[in-house]
Amino acid sequence: MEILQILRNHIINNQFSLIPNIAIFSIILDNTEKQLLTVLKSQNNSPGPNDLFVNKNDDGNTRFFIIGDWGGIPFIPYKTPSEVAVANAMGKLGKKLNTSFQLALGDNFYYDGVQSVTDPRFQHTFEDVFSASSLQTPWYVLAGNHDHRGNVSAQIEYGKISKRWTFPDYFYTFSLWQSDKQKKLVDFVMLDTVILCGGGDLLDWENTPLKGPQNKYLAEVYWQWVEEQFRQSTAPYLIVSGHFPVYSVAEHGPTKCLVDRLRPLLHQYRATAYLCGHDHNLQHLADDLDGTHMNYFVVGAADIAENNHNHASDVPPDSLKYYWGGEILLGGFGLVEVNNTQMTFSFIEHTEKTLYQTIMKPRL
């Protein structure tokens, strides 16, 4: 089926969450014809409903957490010791540091996602575990491969019930604005890497490389959307998040689809960092392309930690800057502190210990 017909069907059936949230972009059909398509609404130049404003602490920083692969277990008690320990550490640090929000990088509910918006896993694996008062701030969520084994649209719908669960679409953007509400400090682009690259079922994600997107036409639309968001970004910092890694030295290794398609865009538009999960450890990798520098952070150790270097030879030489695999009952997460002059990324152990820290400068 042609992509325009697919999009028309989504609109007719009110399946707006399957359509990119941008105004105009080009689609190439049959490798010969370029058509212009208007879809929904354009990116705003003023604060939107999911945007935030800087919450400057005494040191001038706004802070937020990053957590990936945190989705408990599908049987009683629906949580793991690592997840509970990570949640407790985040709660304590969040109160101490006055954090503003969380990024949740997928595999939110092991092993088969949720089935409906009333699925008890929302309560048992999320609400009851991340219950600290400091964590009652927005959670910006994206889907992982295990979520795609269930009902991702139910996770999107849950945002209408929960005051903090923010998951408006498979792909979406939001921004952290300066206190004057005139300029952005950070632009965030949230991706569904399963739609882009495949890997939505067990047989597929164990393949290296992935077999490709289930719907290649829809994936191409979203690739156009991704570049449009990067092109429109005017903030000093641009953070891109997805579930699958671009680069990883661990069990699943690099995602060829993202190395081929996303990496060049990250460099071209001078993104600050790409955040992901999927491999259950903490990694910082960095590489250079055409005179630009790019940071990749794997933050997938919230539910279980695994010490694995199966793909150490598959990443660029000297690209691995830090690795932590811990032990199976340990966990970790990320912390970002940002101001006008620098962004500091830290890996934090479930004991609240800072494992690693690096600094990134504004891109613009």
mmCIF file of C-alpha atoms in Angstrom:
data_model
loop_
_atom_site.group_PDB
_atom_site.id
_atom_site.type_symbol
_atom_site.label_atom_id
_atom_site.label_comp_id
_atom_site.label_asym_id
_atom_site.label_seq_id
_atom_site.Cartn_x
_atom_site.Cartn_y
_atom_site.Cartn_z
ATOM 1 C CA MET A 1 0.000 0.000 0.000
ATOM 2 C CA GLU A 2 1.325 3.467 -0.856
ATOM 3 C CA ILE A 3 2.371 5.652 2.052
ATOM 4 C CA LEU A 4 -0.170 8.382 1.279
ATOM 5 C CA GLN A 5 -2.974 5.829 1.453
ATOM 6 C CA ILE A 6 -1.595 4.504 4.746
ATOM 7 C CA LEU A 7 -1.634 8.013 6.181
ATOM 8 C CA ARG A 8 -5.134 8.692 4.855
ATOM 9 C CA ASN A 9 -6.355 5.503 6.522
ATOM 10 C CA HIS A 10 -4.779 6.533 9.825
ATOM 11 C CA ILE A 11 -6.548 9.894 9.620
ATOM 12 C CA ILE A 12 -9.898 8.352 8.651
ATOM 13 C CA ASN A 13 -9.643 5.891 11.542
ATOM 14 C CA ASN A 14 -8.530 8.613 13.994
ATOM 15 C CA GLN A 15 -5.200 6.837 14.500
ATOM 16 C CA PHE A 16 -3.376 10.137 14.912
ATOM 17 C CA SER A 17 -0.748 8.626 17.205
ATOM 18 C CA LEU A 18 0.636 6.760 14.199
ATOM 19 C CA ILE A 19 1.252 9.935 12.197
ATOM 20 C CA PRO A 20 4.238 12.284 12.679
ATOM 21 C CA ASN A 21 3.406 15.534 14.446
ATOM 22 C CA ILE A 22 4.890 17.976 11.919
ATOM 23 C CA ALA A 23 3.524 20.253 9.251
ATOM 24 C CA ILE A 24 5.243 19.701 5.923
ATOM 25 C CA PHE A 25 7.805 17.220 4.706
ATOM 26 C CA SER A 26 8.688 15.419 1.512
ATOM 27 C CA ILE A 27 8.009 11.785 0.755
ATOM 28 C CA ILE A 28 9.665 9.941 -2.099
ATOM 29 C CA LEU A 29 7.415 7.390 -3.780
ATOM 30 C CA ASP A 30 8.600 4.767 -6.274
ATOM 31 C CA ASN A 31 12.019 6.479 -6.270
ATOM 32 C CA THR A 32 10.797 8.957 -8.882
ATOM 33 C CA GLU A 33 8.016 11.118 -7.491
ATOM 34 C CA LYS A 34 8.315 13.637 -4.673
ATOM 35 C CA GLN A 35 5.081 14.783 -3.110
ATOM 36 C CA LEU A 36 4.377 17.389 -0.490
ATOM 37 C CA LEU A 37 2.177 16.337 2.409
ATOM 38 C CA THR A 38 0.616 18.351 5.210
ATOM 39 C CA VAL A 39 0.157 16.340 8.401
ATOM 40 C CA LEU A 40 -1.419 17.652 11.588
ATOM 41 C CA LYS A 41 0.461 20.628 13.064
ATOM 42 C CA SER A 42 3.851 22.302 12.968
ATOM 43 C CA GLN A 43 6.440 22.575 15.670
ATOM 44 C CA ASN A 44 5.597 25.578 17.846
ATOM 45 C CA ASN A 45 7.899 28.499 18.552
ATOM 46 C CA SER A 46 6.175 29.020 21.893
ATOM 47 C CA PRO A 47 5.869 26.651 24.883
ATOM 48 C CA GLY A 48 3.630 23.646 24.265
ATOM 49 C CA PRO A 49 1.568 21.512 26.682
ATOM 50 C CA ASN A 50 4.396 19.043 27.343
ATOM 51 C CA ASP A 51 7.150 21.632 27.693
ATOM 52 C CA LEU A 52 8.902 22.660 30.906
ATOM 53 C CA PHE A 53 10.662 25.716 32.256
ATOM 54 C CA VAL A 54 14.054 25.810 33.908
ATOM 55 C CA ASN A 55 13.954 25.079 37.616
ATOM 56 C CA LYS A 56 17.187 26.706 38.641
ATOM 57 C CA ASN A 57 18.696 25.586 41.905
ATOM 58 C CA ASP A 58 21.143 27.613 43.971
ATOM 59 C CA ASP A 59 23.929 26.617 41.584
ATOM 60 C CA GLY A 60 21.939 27.626 38.497
ATOM 61 C CA ASN A 61 21.320 24.069 37.234
ATOM 62 C CA THR A 62 18.145 22.318 36.154
ATOM 63 C CA ARG A 63 18.366 18.578 36.824
ATOM 64 C CA PHE A 64 16.632 15.468 35.509
ATOM 65 C CA PHE A 65 17.018 11.689 35.669
ATOM 66 C CA ILE A 66 17.401 9.116 32.880
ATOM 67 C CA ILE A 67 16.233 5.553 33.438
ATOM 68 C CA GLY A 68 16.072 2.659 30.992
ATOM 69 C CA ASP A 69 15.011 -0.998 30.964
ATOM 70 C CA TRP A 70 13.276 -0.599 34.294
ATOM 71 C CA GLY A 71 10.157 -2.684 33.669
ATOM 72 C CA GLY A 72 10.044 -5.138 36.587
ATOM 73 C CA ILE A 73 8.871 -8.707 36.021
ATOM 74 C CA PRO A 74 5.533 -10.104 34.755
ATOM 75 C CA PHE A 75 4.718 -12.024 37.941
ATOM 76 C CA ILE A 76 4.410 -11.232 41.647
ATOM 77 C CA PRO A 77 5.844 -8.932 42.998
ATOM 78 C CA TYR A 78 6.089 -7.323 39.499
ATOM 79 C CA LYS A 79 9.335 -5.572 40.422
ATOM 80 C CA THR A 80 12.972 -6.528 40.909
ATOM 81 C CA PRO A 81 15.342 -5.675 43.777
ATOM 82 C CA SER A 82 17.390 -3.556 41.366
ATOM 83 C CA GLU A 83 14.355 -1.578 40.234
ATOM 84 C CA VAL A 84 13.333 -0.904 43.834
ATOM 85 C CA ALA A 85 16.869 0.112 44.798
ATOM 86 C CA VAL A 86 17.143 2.440 41.800
ATOM 87 C CA ALA A 87 13.748 3.982 42.593
ATOM 88 C CA ASN A 88 14.789 4.577 46.205
ATOM 89 C CA ALA A 89 18.052 6.201 45.140
ATOM 90 C CA MET A 90 16.257 8.403 42.621
ATOM 91 C CA GLY A 91 13.736 9.428 45.251
ATOM 92 C CA LYS A 92 16.414 10.457 47.743
ATOM 93 C CA LEU A 93 18.614 12.215 45.195
ATOM 94 C CA GLY A 94 15.609 13.850 43.584
ATOM 95 C CA LYS A 95 14.670 15.451 46.893
ATOM 96 C CA LYS A 96 18.249 16.501 47.614
ATOM 97 C CA LEU A 97 18.926 17.882 44.122
ATOM 98 C CA ASN A 98 15.436 19.220 43.335
ATOM 99 C CA THR A 99 15.140 17.342 40.035
ATOM 100 C CA SER A 100 12.511 18.463 37.534
ATOM 101 C CA PHE A 101 11.580 15.389 35.467
ATOM 102 C CA GLN A 102 12.572 11.917 34.225
ATOM 103 C CA LEU A 103 13.299 10.378 30.821
ATOM 104 C CA ALA A 104 12.181 6.723 30.621
ATOM 105 C CA LEU A 105 13.918 4.999 27.711
ATOM 106 C CA GLY A 106 11.747 1.951 27.088
ATOM 107 C CA ASP A 107 11.188 -1.636 28.175
ATOM 108 C CA ASN A 108 8.833 -0.118 30.678
ATOM 109 C CA PHE A 109 7.051 -3.423 31.379
ATOM 110 C CA TYR A 110 8.783 -6.788 31.051
ATOM 111 C CA TYR A 111 8.377 -9.041 29.202
ATOM 112 C CA ASP A 112 5.318 -8.342 27.106
ATOM 113 C CA GLY A 113 4.374 -4.733 27.784
ATOM 114 C CA VAL A 114 0.837 -4.001 28.949
ATOM 115 C CA GLN A 115 -2.452 -5.187 27.498
ATOM 116 C CA SER A 116 -4.736 -2.239 28.237
ATOM 117 C CA VAL A 117 -4.839 1.150 29.905
ATOM 118 C CA THR A 118 -6.209 -0.536 33.044
ATOM 119 C CA ASP A 119 -3.458 -3.167 33.178
ATOM 120 C CA PRO A 120 -2.407 -3.581 36.846
ATOM 121 C CA ARG A 121 1.242 -3.423 35.793
ATOM 122 C CA PHE A 122 0.984 0.371 35.687
ATOM 123 C CA GLN A 123 0.284 0.323 39.406
ATOM 124 C CA HIS A 124 2.557 -2.535 40.488
ATOM 125 C CA THR A 125 5.641 -1.780 38.369
ATOM 126 C CA PHE A 126 5.459 2.008 38.092
ATOM 127 C CA GLU A 127 3.221 3.847 40.550
ATOM 128 C CA ASP A 128 3.985 1.708 43.611
ATOM 129 C CA VAL A 129 7.737 1.598 42.972
ATOM 130 C CA PHE A 130 8.529 5.172 41.937
ATOM 131 C CA SER A 131 6.368 6.590 44.697
ATOM 132 C CA ALA A 132 8.728 9.141 46.281
ATOM 133 C CA SER A 133 7.355 12.669 46.425
ATOM 134 C CA SER A 134 10.358 13.947 44.450
ATOM 135 C CA LEU A 135 9.436 11.638 41.548
ATOM 136 C CA GLN A 136 5.884 12.992 41.182
ATOM 137 C CA THR A 137 7.208 15.141 38.365
ATOM 138 C CA PRO A 138 6.765 14.476 34.625
ATOM 139 C CA TRP A 139 7.988 11.160 33.231
ATOM 140 C CA TYR A 140 8.704 11.449 29.509
ATOM 141 C CA VAL A 141 8.299 7.919 28.176
ATOM 142 C CA LEU A 142 9.149 6.065 24.969
ATOM 143 C CA ALA A 143 8.598 2.443 23.934
ATOM 144 C CA GLY A 144 11.123 -0.385 23.848
ATOM 145 C CA ASN A 145 11.028 -3.743 22.101
ATOM 146 C CA HIS A 146 9.374 -5.480 25.068
ATOM 147 C CA ASP A 147 6.669 -2.797 25.109
ATOM 148 C CA HIS A 148 5.940 -3.574 21.463
ATOM 149 C CA ARG A 149 5.153 -7.167 22.431
ATOM 150 C CA GLY A 150 2.127 -5.689 24.166
ATOM 151 C CA ASN A 151 -0.093 -2.679 23.539
ATOM 152 C CA VAL A 152 1.971 0.502 23.143
ATOM 153 C CA SER A 153 -1.138 2.563 22.429
ATOM 154 C CA ALA A 154 -2.364 1.665 25.938
ATOM 155 C CA GLN A 155 0.808 3.193 27.369
ATOM 156 C CA ILE A 156 0.094 6.314 25.338
ATOM 157 C CA GLU A 157 -3.492 6.397 26.627
ATOM 158 C CA TYR A 158 -2.269 6.031 30.217
ATOM 159 C CA GLY A 159 -0.972 9.579 29.953
ATOM 160 C CA LYS A 160 -4.596 10.740 30.077
ATOM 161 C CA ILE A 161 -5.019 9.036 33.460
ATOM 162 C CA SER A 162 -1.688 9.648 35.158
ATOM 163 C CA LYS A 163 -0.640 13.151 36.151
ATOM 164 C CA ARG A 164 3.031 12.414 35.540
ATOM 165 C CA TRP A 165 3.166 9.778 32.759
ATOM 166 C CA THR A 166 3.852 11.787 29.587
ATOM 167 C CA PHE A 167 3.715 9.692 26.413
ATOM 168 C CA PRO A 168 1.706 11.633 23.820
ATOM 169 C CA ASP A 169 2.842 9.705 20.748
ATOM 170 C CA TYR A 170 5.198 7.046 19.434
ATOM 171 C CA PHE A 171 7.428 9.930 18.325
ATOM 172 C CA TYR A 172 7.270 13.354 19.950
ATOM 173 C CA THR A 173 9.244 16.390 21.037
ATOM 174 C CA PHE A 174 9.309 18.655 24.050
ATOM 175 C CA SER A 175 11.535 21.462 25.253
ATOM 176 C CA LEU A 176 13.016 22.924 28.400
ATOM 177 C CA TRP A 177 12.537 26.685 28.161
ATOM 178 C CA GLN A 178 14.409 29.534 29.769
ATOM 179 C CA SER A 179 12.536 31.218 32.608
ATOM 180 C CA ASP A 180 11.681 34.202 30.377
ATOM 181 C CA LYS A 181 9.646 31.822 28.163
ATOM 182 C CA GLN A 182 11.275 33.369 25.099
ATOM 183 C CA LYS A 183 14.148 30.980 24.401
ATOM 184 C CA LYS A 184 14.719 27.254 24.728
ATOM 185 C CA LEU A 185 17.570 25.734 26.706
ATOM 186 C CA VAL A 186 17.147 22.077 25.625
ATOM 187 C CA ASP A 187 15.191 20.434 22.814
ATOM 188 C CA PHE A 188 14.263 16.769 23.300
ATOM 189 C CA VAL A 189 13.349 14.403 20.452
ATOM 190 C CA MET A 190 11.840 11.064 21.510
ATOM 191 C CA LEU A 191 11.990 8.189 19.005
ATOM 192 C CA ASP A 192 10.409 4.775 18.580
ATOM 193 C CA THR A 193 13.370 2.792 17.275
ATOM 194 C CA VAL A 194 11.253 -0.330 16.752
ATOM 195 C CA ILE A 195 9.129 1.492 14.178
ATOM 196 C CA LEU A 196 12.298 2.844 12.553
ATOM 197 C CA CYS A 197 14.366 -0.341 12.552
ATOM 198 C CA GLY A 198 12.240 -3.372 13.447
ATOM 199 C CA GLY A 199 12.872 -5.634 16.398
ATOM 200 C CA GLY A 200 9.329 -5.752 17.711
ATOM 201 C CA ASP A 201 9.305 -9.500 18.328
ATOM 202 C CA LEU A 202 11.715 -11.905 19.995
ATOM 203 C CA LEU A 203 12.902 -13.608 16.821
ATOM 204 C CA ASP A 204 13.633 -10.242 15.225
ATOM 205 C CA TRP A 205 15.492 -8.431 17.998
ATOM 206 C CA GLU A 206 17.839 -11.363 18.517
ATOM 207 C CA ASN A 207 18.961 -10.946 14.899
ATOM 208 C CA THR A 208 22.091 -8.902 14.213
ATOM 209 C CA PRO A 209 21.434 -6.782 12.300
ATOM 210 C CA LEU A 210 17.678 -6.359 12.675
ATOM 211 C CA LYS A 211 15.608 -7.459 9.694
ATOM 212 C CA GLY A 212 14.181 -3.983 9.210
ATOM 213 C CA PRO A 213 10.962 -2.116 10.017
ATOM 214 C CA GLN A 214 7.673 -3.955 9.835
ATOM 215 C CA ASN A 215 6.267 -1.141 7.694
ATOM 216 C CA LYS A 216 9.085 0.387 5.655
ATOM 217 C CA TYR A 217 6.847 3.106 4.224
ATOM 218 C CA LEU A 218 5.764 4.348 7.632
ATOM 219 C CA ALA A 219 9.368 4.144 8.844
ATOM 220 C CA GLU A 220 10.452 6.369 5.965
ATOM 221 C CA VAL A 221 7.848 8.953 6.933
ATOM 222 C CA TYR A 222 9.255 8.999 10.437
ATOM 223 C CA TRP A 223 12.823 9.314 9.186
ATOM 224 C CA GLN A 224 11.666 12.456 7.378
ATOM 225 C CA TRP A 225 10.064 13.596 10.641
ATOM 226 C CA VAL A 226 13.290 13.001 12.579
ATOM 227 C CA GLU A 227 15.369 15.159 10.276
ATOM 228 C CA GLU A 228 12.738 17.886 10.298
ATOM 229 C CA GLN A 229 12.833 18.048 14.101
ATOM 230 C CA PHE A 230 16.617 18.257 14.077
ATOM 231 C CA ARG A 231 16.520 20.956 11.416
ATOM 232 C CA GLN A 232 14.038 23.055 13.394
ATOM 233 C CA SER A 233 15.894 22.801 16.700
ATOM 234 C CA THR A 234 17.340 26.113 17.863
ATOM 235 C CA ALA A 235 18.152 25.266 21.482
ATOM 236 C CA PRO A 236 21.757 25.303 22.776
ATOM 237 C CA TYR A 237 21.372 21.599 23.589
ATOM 238 C CA LEU A 238 19.636 18.861 21.566
ATOM 239 C CA ILE A 239 18.989 15.533 23.300
ATOM 240 C CA VAL A 240 17.751 12.609 21.182
ATOM 241 C CA SER A 241 16.413 9.486 22.889
ATOM 242 C CA GLY A 242 15.443 6.023 21.672
ATOM 243 C CA HIS A 243 15.468 2.501 23.019
ATOM 244 C CA PHE A 244 17.952 0.771 20.714
ATOM 245 C CA PRO A 245 21.575 1.956 20.879
ATOM 246 C CA VAL A 246 23.467 3.469 18.005
ATOM 247 C CA TYR A 247 26.655 2.056 19.512
ATOM 248 C CA SER A 248 27.057 -0.480 22.314
ATOM 249 C CA VAL A 249 29.812 -2.907 23.269
ATOM 250 C CA ALA A 250 27.438 -5.236 25.113
ATOM 251 C CA GLU A 251 25.015 -8.061 24.300
ATOM 252 C CA HIS A 252 23.063 -6.487 21.437
ATOM 253 C CA GLY A 253 25.842 -4.303 20.076
ATOM 254 C CA PRO A 254 25.411 -1.460 17.567
ATOM 255 C CA THR A 255 22.097 -1.088 15.736
ATOM 256 C CA LYS A 256 23.081 -1.000 12.055
ATOM 257 C CA CYS A 257 19.896 0.786 11.044
ATOM 258 C CA LEU A 258 20.698 3.624 13.457
ATOM 259 C CA VAL A 259 24.388 3.701 12.584
ATOM 260 C CA ASP A 260 23.442 4.059 8.919
ATOM 261 C CA ARG A 261 20.512 6.486 9.210
ATOM 262 C CA LEU A 262 20.540 8.254 12.583
ATOM 263 C CA ARG A 263 24.256 8.734 13.243
ATOM 264 C CA PRO A 264 24.848 10.976 10.193
ATOM 265 C CA LEU A 265 21.881 13.159 11.186
ATOM 266 C CA LEU A 266 23.093 13.461 14.777
ATOM 267 C CA HIS A 267 26.422 14.737 13.506
ATOM 268 C CA GLN A 268 24.967 16.913 10.745
ATOM 269 C CA TYR A 269 22.691 18.786 13.155
ATOM 270 C CA ARG A 270 25.240 18.764 15.974
ATOM 271 C CA ALA A 271 23.100 16.955 18.543
ATOM 272 C CA THR A 272 24.436 17.055 22.081
ATOM 273 C CA ALA A 273 23.818 13.395 22.907
ATOM 274 C CA TYR A 274 21.856 10.263 22.062
ATOM 275 C CA LEU A 275 20.370 8.405 25.050
ATOM 276 C CA CYS A 276 19.206 4.780 24.923
ATOM 277 C CA GLY A 277 18.794 1.530 26.820
ATOM 278 C CA HIS A 278 18.361 -2.058 25.536
ATOM 279 C CA ASP A 279 21.703 -3.329 26.844
ATOM 280 C CA HIS A 280 21.555 -3.726 30.609
ATOM 281 C CA ASN A 281 24.550 -1.716 31.689
ATOM 282 C CA LEU A 282 25.870 1.842 31.655
ATOM 283 C CA GLN A 283 28.065 3.029 28.789
ATOM 284 C CA HIS A 284 29.440 6.266 27.410
ATOM 285 C CA LEU A 285 30.735 6.168 23.855
ATOM 286 C CA ALA A 286 31.776 9.039 21.609
ATOM 287 C CA ASP A 287 32.863 9.418 18.007
ATOM 288 C CA ASP A 288 33.763 12.072 15.443
ATOM 289 C CA LEU A 289 32.436 12.559 11.926
ATOM 290 C CA ASP A 290 33.156 15.391 9.503
ATOM 291 C CA GLY A 291 34.628 17.527 12.257
ATOM 292 C CA THR A 292 31.751 17.059 14.710
ATOM 293 C CA HIS A 293 31.750 15.189 18.023
ATOM 294 C CA MET A 294 28.870 13.017 19.250
ATOM 295 C CA ASN A 295 28.115 11.416 22.628
ATOM 296 C CA TYR A 296 26.175 8.172 23.083
ATOM 297 C CA PHE A 297 24.930 7.067 26.506
ATOM 298 C CA VAL A 298 23.518 3.600 27.172
ATOM 299 C CA VAL A 299 21.404 3.768 30.341
ATOM 300 C CA GLY A 300 19.786 0.336 30.578
ATOM 301 C CA ALA A 301 20.630 -0.935 34.061
ATOM 302 C CA ALA A 302 17.573 -0.046 36.144
ATOM 303 C CA ASP A 303 15.924 -3.480 36.351
ATOM 304 C CA ILE A 304 18.947 -5.754 36.131
ATOM 305 C CA ALA A 305 22.656 -5.228 35.423
ATOM 306 C CA GLU A 306 24.662 -7.435 33.071
ATOM 307 C CA ASN A 307 28.410 -7.406 32.504
ATOM 308 C CA ASN A 308 28.804 -8.154 28.799
ATOM 309 C CA HIS A 309 31.389 -7.068 26.205
ATOM 310 C CA ASN A 310 30.313 -9.270 23.282
ATOM 311 C CA HIS A 311 30.494 -6.422 20.759
ATOM 312 C CA ALA A 312 33.575 -4.579 21.994
ATOM 313 C CA SER A 313 35.196 -4.981 18.577
ATOM 314 C CA ASP A 314 32.140 -3.648 16.715
ATOM 315 C CA VAL A 315 32.341 -0.023 17.835
ATOM 316 C CA PRO A 316 34.793 2.598 16.519
ATOM 317 C CA PRO A 317 38.313 2.366 17.986
ATOM 318 C CA ASP A 318 38.712 4.259 21.262
ATOM 319 C CA SER A 319 35.025 5.212 21.263
ATOM 320 C CA LEU A 320 34.223 3.576 24.610
ATOM 321 C CA LYS A 321 34.811 6.140 27.350
ATOM 322 C CA TYR A 322 33.137 4.372 30.268
ATOM 323 C CA TYR A 323 31.492 1.025 31.003
ATOM 324 C CA TRP A 324 29.748 -0.336 34.095
ATOM 325 C CA GLY A 325 28.102 -3.745 34.189
ATOM 326 C CA GLY A 326 27.881 -4.252 37.903
ATOM 327 C CA GLU A 327 26.360 -7.427 39.251
ATOM 328 C CA ILE A 328 22.939 -8.863 38.586
ATOM 329 C CA LEU A 329 21.373 -7.429 41.758
ATOM 330 C CA LEU A 330 22.795 -3.958 41.258
ATOM 331 C CA GLY A 331 21.271 -1.125 39.266
ATOM 332 C CA GLY A 332 22.087 2.278 37.862
ATOM 333 C CA PHE A 333 20.635 5.340 36.175
ATOM 334 C CA GLY A 334 21.630 8.710 34.741
ATOM 335 C CA LEU A 335 21.526 12.285 35.992
ATOM 336 C CA VAL A 336 21.799 15.424 33.870
ATOM 337 C CA GLU A 337 22.538 18.901 35.227
ATOM 338 C CA VAL A 338 22.228 21.715 32.701
ATOM 339 C CA ASN A 339 22.694 25.467 32.552
ATOM 340 C CA ASN A 340 23.584 28.024 29.903
ATOM 341 C CA THR A 341 27.279 27.153 29.867
ATOM 342 C CA GLN A 342 27.433 23.366 30.224
ATOM 343 C CA MET A 343 25.557 20.078 30.527
ATOM 344 C CA THR A 344 26.924 17.534 33.000
ATOM 345 C CA PHE A 345 26.000 13.862 32.573
ATOM 346 C CA SER A 346 26.531 11.444 35.479
ATOM 347 C CA PHE A 347 26.032 7.715 35.907
ATOM 348 C CA ILE A 348 24.675 6.918 39.378
ATOM 349 C CA GLU A 349 24.684 3.564 41.170
ATOM 350 C CA HIS A 350 21.684 2.362 43.180
ATOM 351 C CA THR A 351 23.635 3.316 46.319
ATOM 352 C CA GLU A 352 23.537 6.981 45.150
ATOM 353 C CA LYS A 353 27.261 6.794 44.409
ATOM 354 C CA THR A 354 28.422 8.752 41.360
ATOM 355 C CA LEU A 355 30.210 6.297 39.083
ATOM 356 C CA TYR A 356 31.210 8.567 36.208
ATOM 357 C CA GLN A 357 30.765 12.129 35.031
ATOM 358 C CA THR A 358 31.382 14.018 31.796
ATOM 359 C CA ILE A 359 30.710 17.566 30.611
ATOM 360 C CA MET A 360 29.251 18.720 27.281
ATOM 361 C CA LYS A 361 29.180 22.272 25.979
ATOM 362 C CA PRO A 362 26.365 24.058 24.095
ATOM 363 C CA ARG A 363 26.237 23.179 20.411
ATOM 364 C CA LEU A 364 25.002 26.624 19.309
#
